[in-house]
mmCIF file of C-alpha atoms and ligand atoms in Angstrom:
data_model
loop_
_atom_site.group_PDB
_atom_site.id
_atom_site.type_symbol
_atom_site.label_atom_id
_atom_site.label_comp_id
_atom_site.label_asym_id
_atom_site.label_seq_id
_atom_site.Cartn_x
_atom_site.Cartn_y
_atom_site.Cartn_z
ATOM 1 C CA MET V 1 0.003 -0.043 0.034
ATOM 2 C CA GLU V 2 1.317 3.469 -0.932
ATOM 3 C CA TYR V 3 0.538 6.004 1.703
ATOM 4 C CA ILE V 4 1.578 9.500 2.814
ATOM 5 C CA THR V 5 1.290 11.430 6.060
ATOM 6 C CA CYS V 6 -0.394 14.831 5.840
ATOM 7 C CA HIS V 7 1.943 17.689 6.621
ATOM 8 C CA ASP V 8 -0.785 19.744 8.172
ATOM 9 C CA CYS V 9 -2.840 17.326 10.312
ATOM 10 C CA ASP V 10 -0.607 14.281 10.677
ATOM 11 C CA LEU V 11 -3.228 11.787 9.112
ATOM 12 C CA VAL V 12 -1.939 8.700 7.375
ATOM 13 C CA VAL V 13 -3.620 8.626 4.008
ATOM 14 C CA GLU V 14 -3.613 5.763 1.532
ATOM 15 C CA LEU V 15 -2.719 6.966 -2.018
ATOM 16 C CA PRO V 16 -4.325 5.469 -5.020
ATOM 17 C CA GLN V 17 -2.577 5.142 -8.236
ATOM 18 C CA LEU V 18 -2.604 8.695 -9.523
ATOM 19 C CA LYS V 19 -2.903 9.324 -13.257
ATOM 20 C CA ASP V 20 -1.133 12.237 -14.957
ATOM 21 C CA GLY V 21 -2.742 15.528 -13.926
ATOM 22 C CA GLU V 22 -4.540 14.140 -10.893
ATOM 23 C CA ARG V 23 -4.120 15.411 -7.380
ATOM 24 C CA ALA V 24 -4.627 13.844 -3.875
ATOM 25 C CA TYR V 25 -5.920 15.897 -1.099
ATOM 26 C CA CYS V 26 -6.151 15.063 2.616
ATOM 27 C CA PRO V 27 -9.636 13.992 3.449
ATOM 28 C CA ARG V 28 -9.529 15.550 6.917
ATOM 29 C CA CYS V 29 -7.947 18.980 6.403
ATOM 30 C CA HIS V 30 -7.905 19.350 2.580
ATOM 31 C CA HIS V 31 -4.191 19.806 2.385
ATOM 32 C CA LEU V 32 -2.817 19.055 -1.063
ATOM 33 C CA LEU V 33 -0.869 15.904 -0.460
ATOM 34 C CA THR V 34 0.604 15.345 -4.072
ATOM 35 C CA ASN V 35 -0.006 16.467 -7.643
ATOM 36 C CA LYS V 36 1.019 13.986 -10.247
ATOM 37 C CA ILE V 37 2.357 16.487 -12.976
ATOM 38 C CA PRO V 38 2.987 15.106 -16.492
ATOM 39 C CA ASP V 39 6.741 15.047 -17.553
ATOM 40 C CA PRO V 40 7.754 16.988 -14.409
ATOM 41 C CA LEU V 41 11.480 16.818 -15.068
ATOM 42 C CA GLN V 42 11.200 17.945 -18.771
ATOM 43 C CA ARG V 43 9.107 20.894 -17.735
ATOM 44 C CA ALA V 44 10.968 21.973 -14.734
ATOM 45 C CA SER V 45 14.352 21.901 -16.499
ATOM 46 C CA ALA V 46 13.046 23.779 -19.589
ATOM 47 C CA PHE V 47 11.406 26.411 -17.414
ATOM 48 C CA SER V 48 14.365 26.741 -14.953
ATOM 49 C CA ILE V 49 17.028 27.237 -17.840
ATOM 50 C CA ALA V 50 14.725 29.684 -19.550
ATOM 51 C CA ALA V 51 14.150 31.618 -16.284
ATOM 52 C CA LEU V 52 17.780 31.620 -15.630
ATOM 53 C CA ILE V 53 18.728 33.156 -19.052
ATOM 54 C CA LEU V 54 16.016 35.912 -18.524
ATOM 55 C CA LEU V 55 17.309 36.768 -15.013
ATOM 56 C CA ILE V 56 20.799 37.211 -16.523
ATOM 57 C CA LEU V 57 19.269 39.444 -19.209
ATOM 58 C CA ALA V 58 17.296 41.292 -16.500
ATOM 59 C CA ASN V 59 20.625 42.294 -15.058
ATOM 60 C CA CYS V 60 22.202 43.550 -18.231
ATOM 61 C CA TYR V 61 19.977 46.441 -19.504
ATOM 62 C CA PRO V 62 18.129 49.374 -18.070
ATOM 63 C CA PHE V 63 15.160 48.486 -15.844
ATOM 64 C CA LEU V 64 13.291 51.676 -15.712
ATOM 65 C CA THR V 65 14.130 55.029 -17.130
ATOM 66 C CA PHE V 66 12.762 58.247 -15.358
ATOM 67 C CA SER V 67 12.748 61.748 -16.812
ATOM 68 C CA ALA V 68 11.525 64.962 -15.198
ATOM 69 C CA SER V 69 12.206 68.571 -15.873
ATOM 70 C CA GLY V 70 14.866 67.804 -18.546
ATOM 71 C CA HIS V 71 16.701 65.319 -16.257
ATOM 72 C CA VAL V 72 16.936 61.535 -17.172
ATOM 73 C CA GLN V 73 17.748 58.882 -14.652
ATOM 74 C CA VAL V 74 18.346 55.245 -15.673
ATOM 75 C CA MET V 75 18.009 52.482 -13.051
ATOM 76 C CA THR V 76 19.198 48.897 -13.545
ATOM 77 C CA LEU V 77 17.728 46.057 -11.404
ATOM 78 C CA ILE V 78 20.802 45.819 -9.039
ATOM 79 C CA GLN V 79 20.473 49.616 -8.406
ATOM 80 C CA SER V 80 17.359 49.056 -6.442
ATOM 81 C CA ALA V 81 19.542 47.389 -3.864
ATOM 82 C CA ILE V 82 22.623 49.607 -4.274
ATOM 83 C CA ALA V 83 20.644 52.641 -3.842
ATOM 84 C CA LEU V 84 19.527 51.522 -0.399
ATOM 85 C CA TYR V 85 22.983 50.733 0.521
ATOM 86 C CA ARG V 86 24.104 54.177 -0.356
ATOM 87 C CA GLY V 87 21.213 55.680 1.500
ATOM 88 C CA GLY V 88 22.588 53.962 4.639
ATOM 89 C CA SER V 89 20.157 51.070 4.725
ATOM 90 C CA GLU V 90 22.695 48.409 4.360
ATOM 91 C CA ILE V 91 20.737 45.562 5.945
ATOM 92 C CA LEU V 92 17.567 46.322 3.858
ATOM 93 C CA SER V 93 19.675 46.460 0.709
ATOM 94 C CA PHE V 94 20.937 42.888 1.507
ATOM 95 C CA PHE V 95 17.490 41.588 1.926
ATOM 96 C CA VAL V 96 16.232 43.237 -1.336
ATOM 97 C CA VAL V 97 19.173 41.761 -3.407
ATOM 98 C CA ALA V 98 18.655 38.314 -1.629
ATOM 99 C CA PHE V 99 14.774 38.132 -2.223
ATOM 100 C CA ILE V 100 14.784 39.301 -5.855
ATOM 101 C CA ILE V 101 18.024 37.953 -7.286
ATOM 102 C CA LEU V 102 20.245 35.805 -5.291
ATOM 103 C CA ILE V 103 17.781 33.406 -3.772
ATOM 104 C CA PRO V 104 15.684 32.849 -6.778
ATOM 105 C CA ALA V 105 18.869 32.240 -8.813
ATOM 106 C CA LEU V 106 20.070 29.773 -6.124
ATOM 107 C CA VAL V 107 16.713 27.904 -6.069
ATOM 108 C CA LEU V 108 16.783 27.598 -9.848
ATOM 109 C CA THR V 109 20.412 26.248 -9.631
ATOM 110 C CA CYS V 110 19.606 23.732 -6.956
ATOM 111 C CA GLN V 111 16.647 22.667 -9.033
ATOM 112 C CA LEU V 112 18.765 22.075 -12.031
ATOM 113 C CA MET V 113 21.412 20.240 -10.100
ATOM 114 C CA VAL V 114 18.631 17.995 -8.848
ATOM 115 C CA ILE V 115 16.775 17.335 -12.109
ATOM 116 C CA LEU V 116 19.391 17.515 -14.796
ATOM 117 C CA PRO V 117 21.315 14.388 -13.561
ATOM 118 C CA LEU V 118 18.029 12.406 -13.086
ATOM 119 C CA LEU V 119 16.905 13.407 -16.560
ATOM 120 C CA LEU V 120 20.212 12.572 -18.179
ATOM 121 C CA GLY V 121 20.782 9.436 -16.063
ATOM 122 C CA ARG V 122 24.166 10.879 -14.918
ATOM 123 C CA GLU V 123 25.701 10.870 -11.360
ATOM 124 C CA PRO V 124 25.039 14.267 -9.854
ATOM 125 C CA LEU V 125 27.690 16.787 -8.782
ATOM 126 C CA ILE V 126 28.023 16.586 -5.004
ATOM 127 C CA ASN V 127 25.138 15.012 -3.032
ATOM 128 C CA ARG V 128 21.803 15.278 -4.750
ATOM 129 C CA ARG V 129 19.949 15.310 -1.397
ATOM 130 C CA LEU V 130 21.834 18.475 -0.529
ATOM 131 C CA TRP V 131 20.656 20.315 -3.589
ATOM 132 C CA ALA V 132 17.080 19.190 -3.142
ATOM 133 C CA ARG V 133 17.112 20.119 0.741
ATOM 134 C CA ALA V 134 18.551 23.437 -0.141
ATOM 135 C CA MET V 135 16.009 24.081 -2.770
ATOM 136 C CA TYR V 136 13.083 23.538 -0.302
ATOM 137 C CA MET V 137 14.795 25.578 2.316
ATOM 138 C CA LEU V 138 15.349 28.578 0.188
ATOM 139 C CA SER V 139 12.207 28.731 -1.972
ATOM 140 C CA PRO V 140 9.917 30.336 0.665
ATOM 141 C CA TRP V 141 12.331 33.301 0.599
ATOM 142 C CA SER V 142 12.167 34.136 -3.039
ATOM 143 C CA MET V 143 9.804 37.034 -3.658
ATOM 144 C CA VAL V 144 10.036 37.675 -7.355
ATOM 145 C CA GLU V 145 6.247 38.084 -7.949
ATOM 146 C CA VAL V 146 5.952 40.417 -5.018
ATOM 147 C CA PHE V 147 8.685 42.539 -6.388
ATOM 148 C CA VAL V 148 6.829 42.827 -9.740
ATOM 149 C CA VAL V 149 3.701 43.989 -7.979
ATOM 150 C CA GLY V 150 6.088 46.445 -6.163
ATOM 151 C CA VAL V 151 7.462 47.780 -9.340
ATOM 152 C CA LEU V 152 3.888 48.337 -10.674
ATOM 153 C CA VAL V 153 2.890 50.204 -7.548
ATOM 154 C CA SER V 154 5.982 52.411 -7.801
ATOM 155 C CA LEU V 155 5.049 53.269 -11.359
ATOM 156 C CA VAL V 156 1.678 54.508 -10.379
ATOM 157 C CA LYS V 157 3.251 56.521 -7.504
ATOM 158 C CA ILE V 158 5.857 58.222 -9.807
ATOM 159 C CA ALA V 159 3.514 58.618 -12.832
ATOM 160 C CA SER V 160 2.325 62.060 -11.784
ATOM 161 C CA MET V 161 5.947 63.360 -11.135
ATOM 162 C CA ALA V 162 7.714 62.262 -14.259
ATOM 163 C CA THR V 163 7.638 60.106 -17.391
ATOM 164 C CA ILE V 164 8.739 56.515 -16.950
ATOM 165 C CA ILE V 165 9.894 54.238 -19.653
ATOM 166 C CA LEU V 166 9.945 50.520 -19.007
ATOM 167 C CA GLY V 167 13.337 49.103 -20.064
ATOM 168 C CA THR V 168 14.377 45.641 -21.598
ATOM 169 C CA SER V 169 15.361 44.360 -18.172
ATOM 170 C CA PHE V 170 11.868 45.160 -16.783
ATOM 171 C CA TRP V 171 10.200 42.827 -19.543
ATOM 172 C CA ALA V 172 13.006 40.190 -19.051
ATOM 173 C CA TYR V 173 12.232 40.203 -15.192
ATOM 174 C CA VAL V 174 8.527 39.921 -15.766
ATOM 175 C CA GLY V 175 9.133 36.926 -18.138
ATOM 176 C CA PHE V 176 11.528 35.471 -15.494
ATOM 177 C CA THR V 177 8.986 35.779 -12.891
ATOM 178 C CA LEU V 178 6.481 33.686 -14.903
ATOM 179 C CA LEU V 179 8.996 31.081 -15.709
ATOM 180 C CA PHE V 180 10.315 30.969 -12.158
ATOM 181 C CA LEU V 181 6.765 30.251 -10.871
ATOM 182 C CA LEU V 182 6.141 27.704 -13.684
ATOM 183 C CA ALA V 183 9.516 25.959 -12.968
ATOM 184 C CA PHE V 184 8.924 25.655 -9.249
ATOM 185 C CA THR V 185 5.179 24.376 -9.465
ATOM 186 C CA SER V 186 6.193 21.818 -12.164
ATOM 187 C CA LEU V 187 7.751 19.822 -9.333
ATOM 188 C CA ASP V 188 5.767 18.055 -6.689
ATOM 189 C CA ARG V 189 7.659 17.546 -3.486
ATOM 190 C CA TYR V 190 6.512 13.930 -2.729
ATOM 191 C CA GLN V 191 6.913 12.830 -6.382
ATOM 192 C CA LEU V 192 10.290 14.467 -6.774
ATOM 193 C CA TRP V 193 11.816 12.830 -3.675
ATOM 194 C CA ASN V 194 10.418 9.433 -4.826
ATOM 195 C CA MET V 195 12.163 9.720 -8.055
ATOM 196 C CA LEU V 196 15.203 11.146 -6.546
ATOM 197 C CA LEU V 197 15.782 8.635 -3.624
ATOM 198 C CA PRO V 198 13.058 6.004 -3.489
ATOM 199 C CA HIS V 199 12.848 4.785 0.156
ATOM 200 C CA PRO V 200 10.648 2.228 1.858
ATOM 201 C CA GLN V 201 8.242 3.427 4.594
ATOM 202 C CA PRO V 202 7.320 1.399 7.633
ATOM 203 C CA SER V 203 3.740 -0.136 7.559
ATOM 204 C CA ALA V 204 1.129 2.058 8.807
ATOM 205 C CA GLN V 205 -2.643 2.046 9.161
ATOM 206 C CA PRO V 206 -4.401 4.775 7.038
ATOM 207 C CA GLY V 207 -7.199 6.877 8.744
ATOM 208 C CA ARG V 208 -5.131 7.327 11.979
ATOM 209 C CA SER V 209 -2.499 9.928 12.895
ATOM 210 C CA ALA V 210 1.102 9.085 12.367
ATOM 211 C CA ILE V 211 1.914 10.057 16.016
ATOM 212 C CA SER V 212 -0.576 7.509 17.388
ATOM 213 C CA GLN V 213 1.291 4.931 15.479
ATOM 214 C CA ASN V 214 4.733 6.044 16.764
ATOM 215 C CA LEU V 215 5.495 7.354 13.310
ATOM 216 C CA ALA V 216 6.660 10.900 12.179
ATOM 217 C CA SER V 217 6.768 12.469 8.818
ATOM 218 C CA CYS V 218 9.860 14.324 7.374
ATOM 219 C CA HIS V 219 9.022 17.994 6.741
ATOM 220 C CA VAL V 220 11.581 18.225 3.886
ATOM 221 C CA CYS V 221 10.989 14.994 1.918
ATOM 222 C CA THR V 222 7.600 13.907 3.320
ATOM 223 C CA LEU V 223 8.971 10.330 4.155
ATOM 224 C CA THR V 224 7.273 8.657 7.024
ATOM 225 C CA VAL V 225 9.614 7.057 9.619
ATOM 226 C CA PRO V 226 9.691 5.754 13.099
ATOM 227 C CA VAL V 227 9.651 8.387 15.856
ATOM 228 C CA ASP V 228 12.889 7.266 17.506
ATOM 229 C CA GLU V 229 14.859 8.122 14.422
ATOM 230 C CA GLN V 230 17.034 11.328 14.913
ATOM 231 C CA ARG V 231 17.411 12.182 11.330
ATOM 232 C CA CYS V 232 15.403 11.327 8.144
ATOM 233 C CA PRO V 233 17.053 8.236 6.688
ATOM 234 C CA ARG V 234 16.277 9.605 3.131
ATOM 235 C CA CYS V 235 17.101 13.401 3.151
ATOM 236 C CA HIS V 236 19.178 13.463 6.554
ATOM 237 C CA ALA V 237 17.029 16.384 7.749
ATOM 238 C CA PRO V 238 16.696 16.447 11.668
ATOM 239 C CA LEU V 239 13.322 14.770 12.435
ATOM 240 C CA HIS V 240 10.758 16.161 14.926
ATOM 241 C CA VAL V 241 7.542 14.597 15.648
ATOM 242 C CA ARG V 242 6.184 18.071 16.258
ATOM 243 C CA ILE V 243 8.062 21.374 15.679
ATOM 244 C CA HIS V 244 10.205 21.842 18.858
ATOM 245 C CA ASN V 245 8.797 24.435 21.403
ATOM 246 C CA SER V 246 6.544 25.507 18.533
ATOM 247 C CA LEU V 247 4.069 27.618 20.595
ATOM 248 C CA GLN V 248 6.750 29.354 22.593
ATOM 249 C CA ASN V 249 8.792 30.272 19.595
ATOM 250 C CA THR V 250 5.743 31.494 17.710
ATOM 251 C CA VAL V 251 4.618 33.744 20.602
ATOM 252 C CA ALA V 252 8.142 35.170 21.130
ATOM 253 C CA LEU V 253 8.437 35.946 17.394
ATOM 254 C CA LEU V 254 4.944 37.554 17.419
ATOM 255 C CA ILE V 255 5.867 39.783 20.439
ATOM 256 C CA THR V 256 9.041 41.074 18.603
ATOM 257 C CA ALA V 257 7.048 41.741 15.468
ATOM 258 C CA PHE V 258 4.371 43.546 17.337
ATOM 259 C CA ILE V 259 6.976 45.720 18.966
ATOM 260 C CA LEU V 260 8.469 46.520 15.573
ATOM 261 C CA TYR V 261 5.101 47.248 14.159
ATOM 262 C CA PHE V 262 5.020 50.671 15.942
ATOM 263 C CA PRO V 263 8.277 52.227 14.624
ATOM 264 C CA ALA V 264 7.283 50.698 11.159
ATOM 265 C CA ASN V 265 4.065 52.876 11.230
ATOM 266 C CA ILE V 266 5.156 55.879 13.180
ATOM 267 C CA LEU V 267 8.638 56.556 11.673
ATOM 268 C CA PRO V 268 8.972 57.870 8.069
ATOM 269 C CA ILE V 269 9.445 55.104 5.408
ATOM 270 C CA THR V 270 10.723 57.560 2.884
ATOM 271 C CA ARG V 271 12.160 61.150 2.980
ATOM 272 C CA THR V 272 11.653 63.266 -0.045
ATOM 273 C CA GLU V 273 13.922 66.257 -0.904
ATOM 274 C CA GLN V 274 12.499 68.606 -3.579
ATOM 275 C CA PHE V 275 14.374 72.031 -4.120
ATOM 276 C CA GLY V 276 15.650 71.956 -0.568
ATOM 277 C CA ASN V 277 12.375 71.148 1.090
ATOM 278 C CA ILE V 278 12.263 67.903 2.997
ATOM 279 C CA ILE V 279 9.117 65.821 3.408
ATOM 280 C CA ASP V 280 8.913 62.762 5.566
ATOM 281 C CA SER V 281 6.319 60.277 4.825
ATOM 282 C CA THR V 282 4.986 57.377 6.775
ATOM 283 C CA ILE V 283 3.177 54.313 5.337
ATOM 284 C CA ILE V 284 -0.292 55.712 6.390
ATOM 285 C CA GLY V 285 0.694 59.204 4.994
ATOM 286 C CA GLY V 286 1.494 57.464 1.578
ATOM 287 C CA VAL V 287 -1.895 55.752 1.607
ATOM 288 C CA VAL V 288 -3.648 59.000 2.325
ATOM 289 C CA LEU V 289 -1.662 60.855 -0.270
ATOM 290 C CA MET V 290 -2.381 58.310 -3.032
ATOM 291 C CA TRP V 291 -6.122 58.263 -2.154
ATOM 292 C CA SER V 292 -6.216 62.052 -2.275
ATOM 293 C CA MET V 293 -4.448 62.078 -5.708
ATOM 294 C CA GLY V 294 -7.240 59.675 -6.894
ATOM 295 C CA SER V 295 -5.034 56.537 -7.206
ATOM 296 C CA TYR V 296 -7.610 54.472 -5.213
ATOM 297 C CA ALA V 297 -6.266 51.045 -6.318
ATOM 298 C CA VAL V 298 -2.764 51.827 -5.184
ATOM 299 C CA ALA V 299 -3.926 53.327 -1.905
ATOM 300 C CA MET V 300 -5.878 50.204 -1.309
ATOM 301 C CA VAL V 301 -3.043 47.827 -2.392
ATOM 302 C CA ILE V 302 -0.580 49.675 0.079
ATOM 303 C CA PHE V 303 -3.218 49.846 2.838
ATOM 304 C CA PHE V 304 -3.973 46.191 2.645
ATOM 305 C CA ALA V 305 -0.373 44.934 2.092
ATOM 306 C CA SER V 306 1.369 47.236 4.606
ATOM 307 C CA VAL V 307 -1.264 48.036 7.357
ATOM 308 C CA MET V 308 -3.981 45.449 7.346
ATOM 309 C CA ILE V 309 -2.109 42.196 6.496
ATOM 310 C CA PRO V 310 0.838 42.578 9.012
ATOM 311 C CA MET V 311 -1.704 43.303 11.840
ATOM 312 C CA ALA V 312 -4.262 40.673 10.757
ATOM 313 C CA LYS V 313 -1.413 38.033 10.520
ATOM 314 C CA LEU V 314 -0.253 38.989 13.917
ATOM 315 C CA LEU V 315 -3.543 38.668 15.506
ATOM 316 C CA ALA V 316 -4.447 35.519 13.684
ATOM 317 C CA LEU V 317 -1.286 33.766 14.741
ATOM 318 C CA ALA V 318 -1.708 34.872 18.227
ATOM 319 C CA TRP V 319 -5.214 33.609 18.312
ATOM 320 C CA LEU V 320 -4.159 30.242 16.699
ATOM 321 C CA SER V 321 -1.498 29.910 19.362
ATOM 322 C CA TRP V 322 -3.861 30.612 22.079
ATOM 323 C CA SER V 323 -6.580 28.382 20.585
ATOM 324 C CA VAL V 324 -4.313 25.215 21.091
ATOM 325 C CA GLY V 325 -5.667 23.988 24.249
ATOM 326 C CA ASN V 326 -8.331 26.617 24.657
ATOM 327 C CA ALA V 327 -10.615 26.702 21.653
ATOM 328 C CA ASN V 328 -13.355 24.193 20.494
ATOM 329 C CA PRO V 329 -11.268 21.505 18.853
ATOM 330 C CA ASP V 330 -14.262 20.745 16.473
ATOM 331 C CA LYS V 331 -13.354 23.738 14.516
ATOM 332 C CA ALA V 332 -9.896 22.381 13.593
ATOM 333 C CA ARG V 333 -10.371 22.427 9.802
ATOM 334 C CA GLN V 334 -11.354 26.211 9.894
ATOM 335 C CA ARG V 335 -8.432 26.944 12.051
ATOM 336 C CA THR V 336 -6.062 25.119 9.807
ATOM 337 C CA THR V 337 -7.564 27.127 6.753
ATOM 338 C CA LEU V 338 -6.806 30.344 8.670
ATOM 339 C CA TYR V 339 -3.318 29.168 9.258
ATOM 340 C CA ARG V 340 -2.847 28.568 5.581
ATOM 341 C CA VAL V 341 -4.063 31.898 4.629
ATOM 342 C CA THR V 342 -1.798 33.591 6.970
ATOM 343 C CA GLU V 343 1.111 31.583 5.710
ATOM 344 C CA PHE V 344 0.250 32.485 2.112
ATOM 345 C CA VAL V 345 -0.360 36.287 2.433
ATOM 346 C CA GLY V 346 2.633 37.062 4.731
ATOM 347 C CA ARG V 347 5.219 37.711 2.004
ATOM 348 C CA TRP V 348 2.892 40.164 0.121
ATOM 349 C CA SER V 349 3.534 42.739 2.762
ATOM 350 C CA MET V 350 7.063 43.198 1.307
ATOM 351 C CA ILE V 351 5.426 45.208 -1.492
ATOM 352 C CA ASP V 352 6.136 48.585 0.335
ATOM 353 C CA VAL V 353 9.674 47.734 1.031
ATOM 354 C CA PHE V 354 10.323 46.978 -2.758
ATOM 355 C CA VAL V 355 8.418 50.304 -3.592
ATOM 356 C CA VAL V 356 10.890 52.170 -1.317
ATOM 357 C CA SER V 357 13.943 50.531 -2.903
ATOM 358 C CA ILE V 358 12.704 51.427 -6.374
ATOM 359 C CA LEU V 359 11.776 55.094 -5.438
ATOM 360 C CA VAL V 360 15.187 55.531 -3.916
ATOM 361 C CA ALA V 361 16.970 54.117 -6.838
ATOM 362 C CA LEU V 362 14.996 55.892 -9.484
ATOM 363 C CA ILE V 363 14.349 59.332 -8.021
ATOM 364 C CA ASN V 364 17.902 60.581 -7.442
ATOM 365 C CA LEU V 365 18.454 63.980 -8.948
ATOM 366 C CA GLY V 366 20.182 65.633 -6.136
ATOM 367 C CA ASN V 367 18.455 68.511 -4.470
ATOM 368 C CA ILE V 368 16.108 68.850 -7.467
ATOM 369 C CA LEU V 369 14.172 65.786 -6.391
ATOM 370 C CA SER V 370 15.415 62.790 -4.469
ATOM 371 C CA ILE V 371 13.940 60.092 -2.324
ATOM 372 C CA TYR V 372 15.856 58.549 0.535
ATOM 373 C CA PRO V 373 14.960 55.454 2.654
ATOM 374 C CA GLY V 374 13.498 56.109 6.254
ATOM 375 C CA HIS V 375 14.041 54.237 9.425
ATOM 376 C CA ALA V 376 10.499 52.614 9.007
ATOM 377 C CA ALA V 377 11.609 50.680 6.039
ATOM 378 C CA LEU V 378 13.939 48.406 8.005
ATOM 379 C CA ALA V 379 11.563 48.109 10.889
ATOM 380 C CA PHE V 380 8.792 47.194 8.426
ATOM 381 C CA ALA V 381 10.912 44.563 6.663
ATOM 382 C CA GLY V 382 11.681 43.251 10.132
ATOM 383 C CA VAL V 383 7.977 42.999 10.834
ATOM 384 C CA VAL V 384 7.383 40.990 7.603
ATOM 385 C CA ILE V 385 10.380 38.677 7.965
ATOM 386 C CA ILE V 386 9.678 37.944 11.691
ATOM 387 C CA THR V 387 5.885 37.154 11.022
ATOM 388 C CA ILE V 388 7.058 34.761 8.187
ATOM 389 C CA LEU V 389 9.384 32.963 10.803
ATOM 390 C CA ALA V 390 6.462 33.107 13.294
ATOM 391 C CA ALA V 391 4.142 31.405 10.863
ATOM 392 C CA ASP V 392 6.756 28.915 9.993
ATOM 393 C CA SER V 393 7.462 27.814 13.669
ATOM 394 C CA PHE V 394 3.734 27.342 14.208
ATOM 395 C CA ASP V 395 2.824 23.672 13.948
ATOM 396 C CA PRO V 396 -0.726 23.222 12.466
ATOM 397 C CA ARG V 397 -0.629 19.552 13.654
ATOM 398 C CA LEU V 398 -0.949 20.784 17.307
ATOM 399 C CA ILE V 399 -4.663 21.838 16.428
ATOM 400 C CA TRP V 400 -5.402 18.198 15.327
ATOM 401 C CA ASP V 401 -3.665 16.492 18.309
ATOM 402 C CA GLU V 402 -6.115 17.980 20.513
ATOM 403 C CA LEU V 403 -9.051 16.906 18.575
ATOM 404 C CA GLU V 404 -7.635 13.252 18.777
ATOM 405 C CA ARG V 405 -7.185 13.625 22.480
ATOM 406 C CA LYS V 406 -10.721 14.682 22.979
ATOM 407 C CA SER V 407 -12.180 11.924 20.807
ATOM 408 C CA ARG V 408 -10.232 9.235 22.599
HETATM 409 ZN ZN1 ZN A 1 -4.502 16.696 6.656
HETATM 410 ZN ZN1 ZN A 2 13.416 13.527 4.807
#
């Protein structure tokens, strides 16, 4: 019998023979267990190679060109990070370059290192499990699609001040983003690891949780193994029946993010200098300004991404952590859905940080018109990154453990 342990609720689920294009969902929490994609290796390798080529092109040409009152400013992709560095926001510039160029490039390289040897039937360079583990570790930190939305928001913000020309690199980056997403979604984690390193699983009874059968599932490669193993025998990742100190870590990270939320909203996120006048603008100030200028859509995007989502995410995770042991266990599925939504939307809050990086790089005409990063930008990036870590350290299986304890 082929089975898989659900990552979100720990249920052991028997897998039927899936045909190409079919998906298997967990009957208890509706988590997508596996997706049988036709020709995954050919698709993923084609998309990854094309994406890498476009990423290189995106770094070779002008990204955006800005012209105002006779002055022309050309910005390349990497300048969005360099300008932050020059503006005194060194840490932020590191995050920007990592999230939009370095990590995506590494994810694609790891992916090719895993799939090309499989496709060509060759021995891989270095250990193939290391490449596959690195790929899954890094992928949540690639924010290419968030950056593209950030660019679009910046364009609307600047449109009233100047003429903007979209450069070759901009289109290359948009193409890269589409191919990157296609490449990554062409591989299913369960199917890939079974092709990469097939491994027997101990016998288990479907319809019961893994923990009740003294089994645990590996969070990296999905293999189910006996709980007394220290490391996964297939991918060598450390094994935890449940994420260690999950609730304590989540709550500690939430408190940190909550504290940072205040400077992020009170301090200026950008400082604009125009003919010697200096105007500081906060996140909310930016929303109000865009609204008063009639850019309602952009005002709404920034308001939701920068103000509502971080707060809603903090509250949702705080409530979920409290709910383990306190709330009605019958609502486990709804709580798991809330958790998944929280996990999904978190990265979109980076939009405003990317907007700042683009404005700072593009609008740089000395004292005629220049924009500099404010202290809120780093605090805000901190809120986003720490809440992503908080969501990551929350173990949704704790919600289901309680339901099982109650029904026993
Ligand atoms: Zn499940
Ligand atoms: Zn594993």
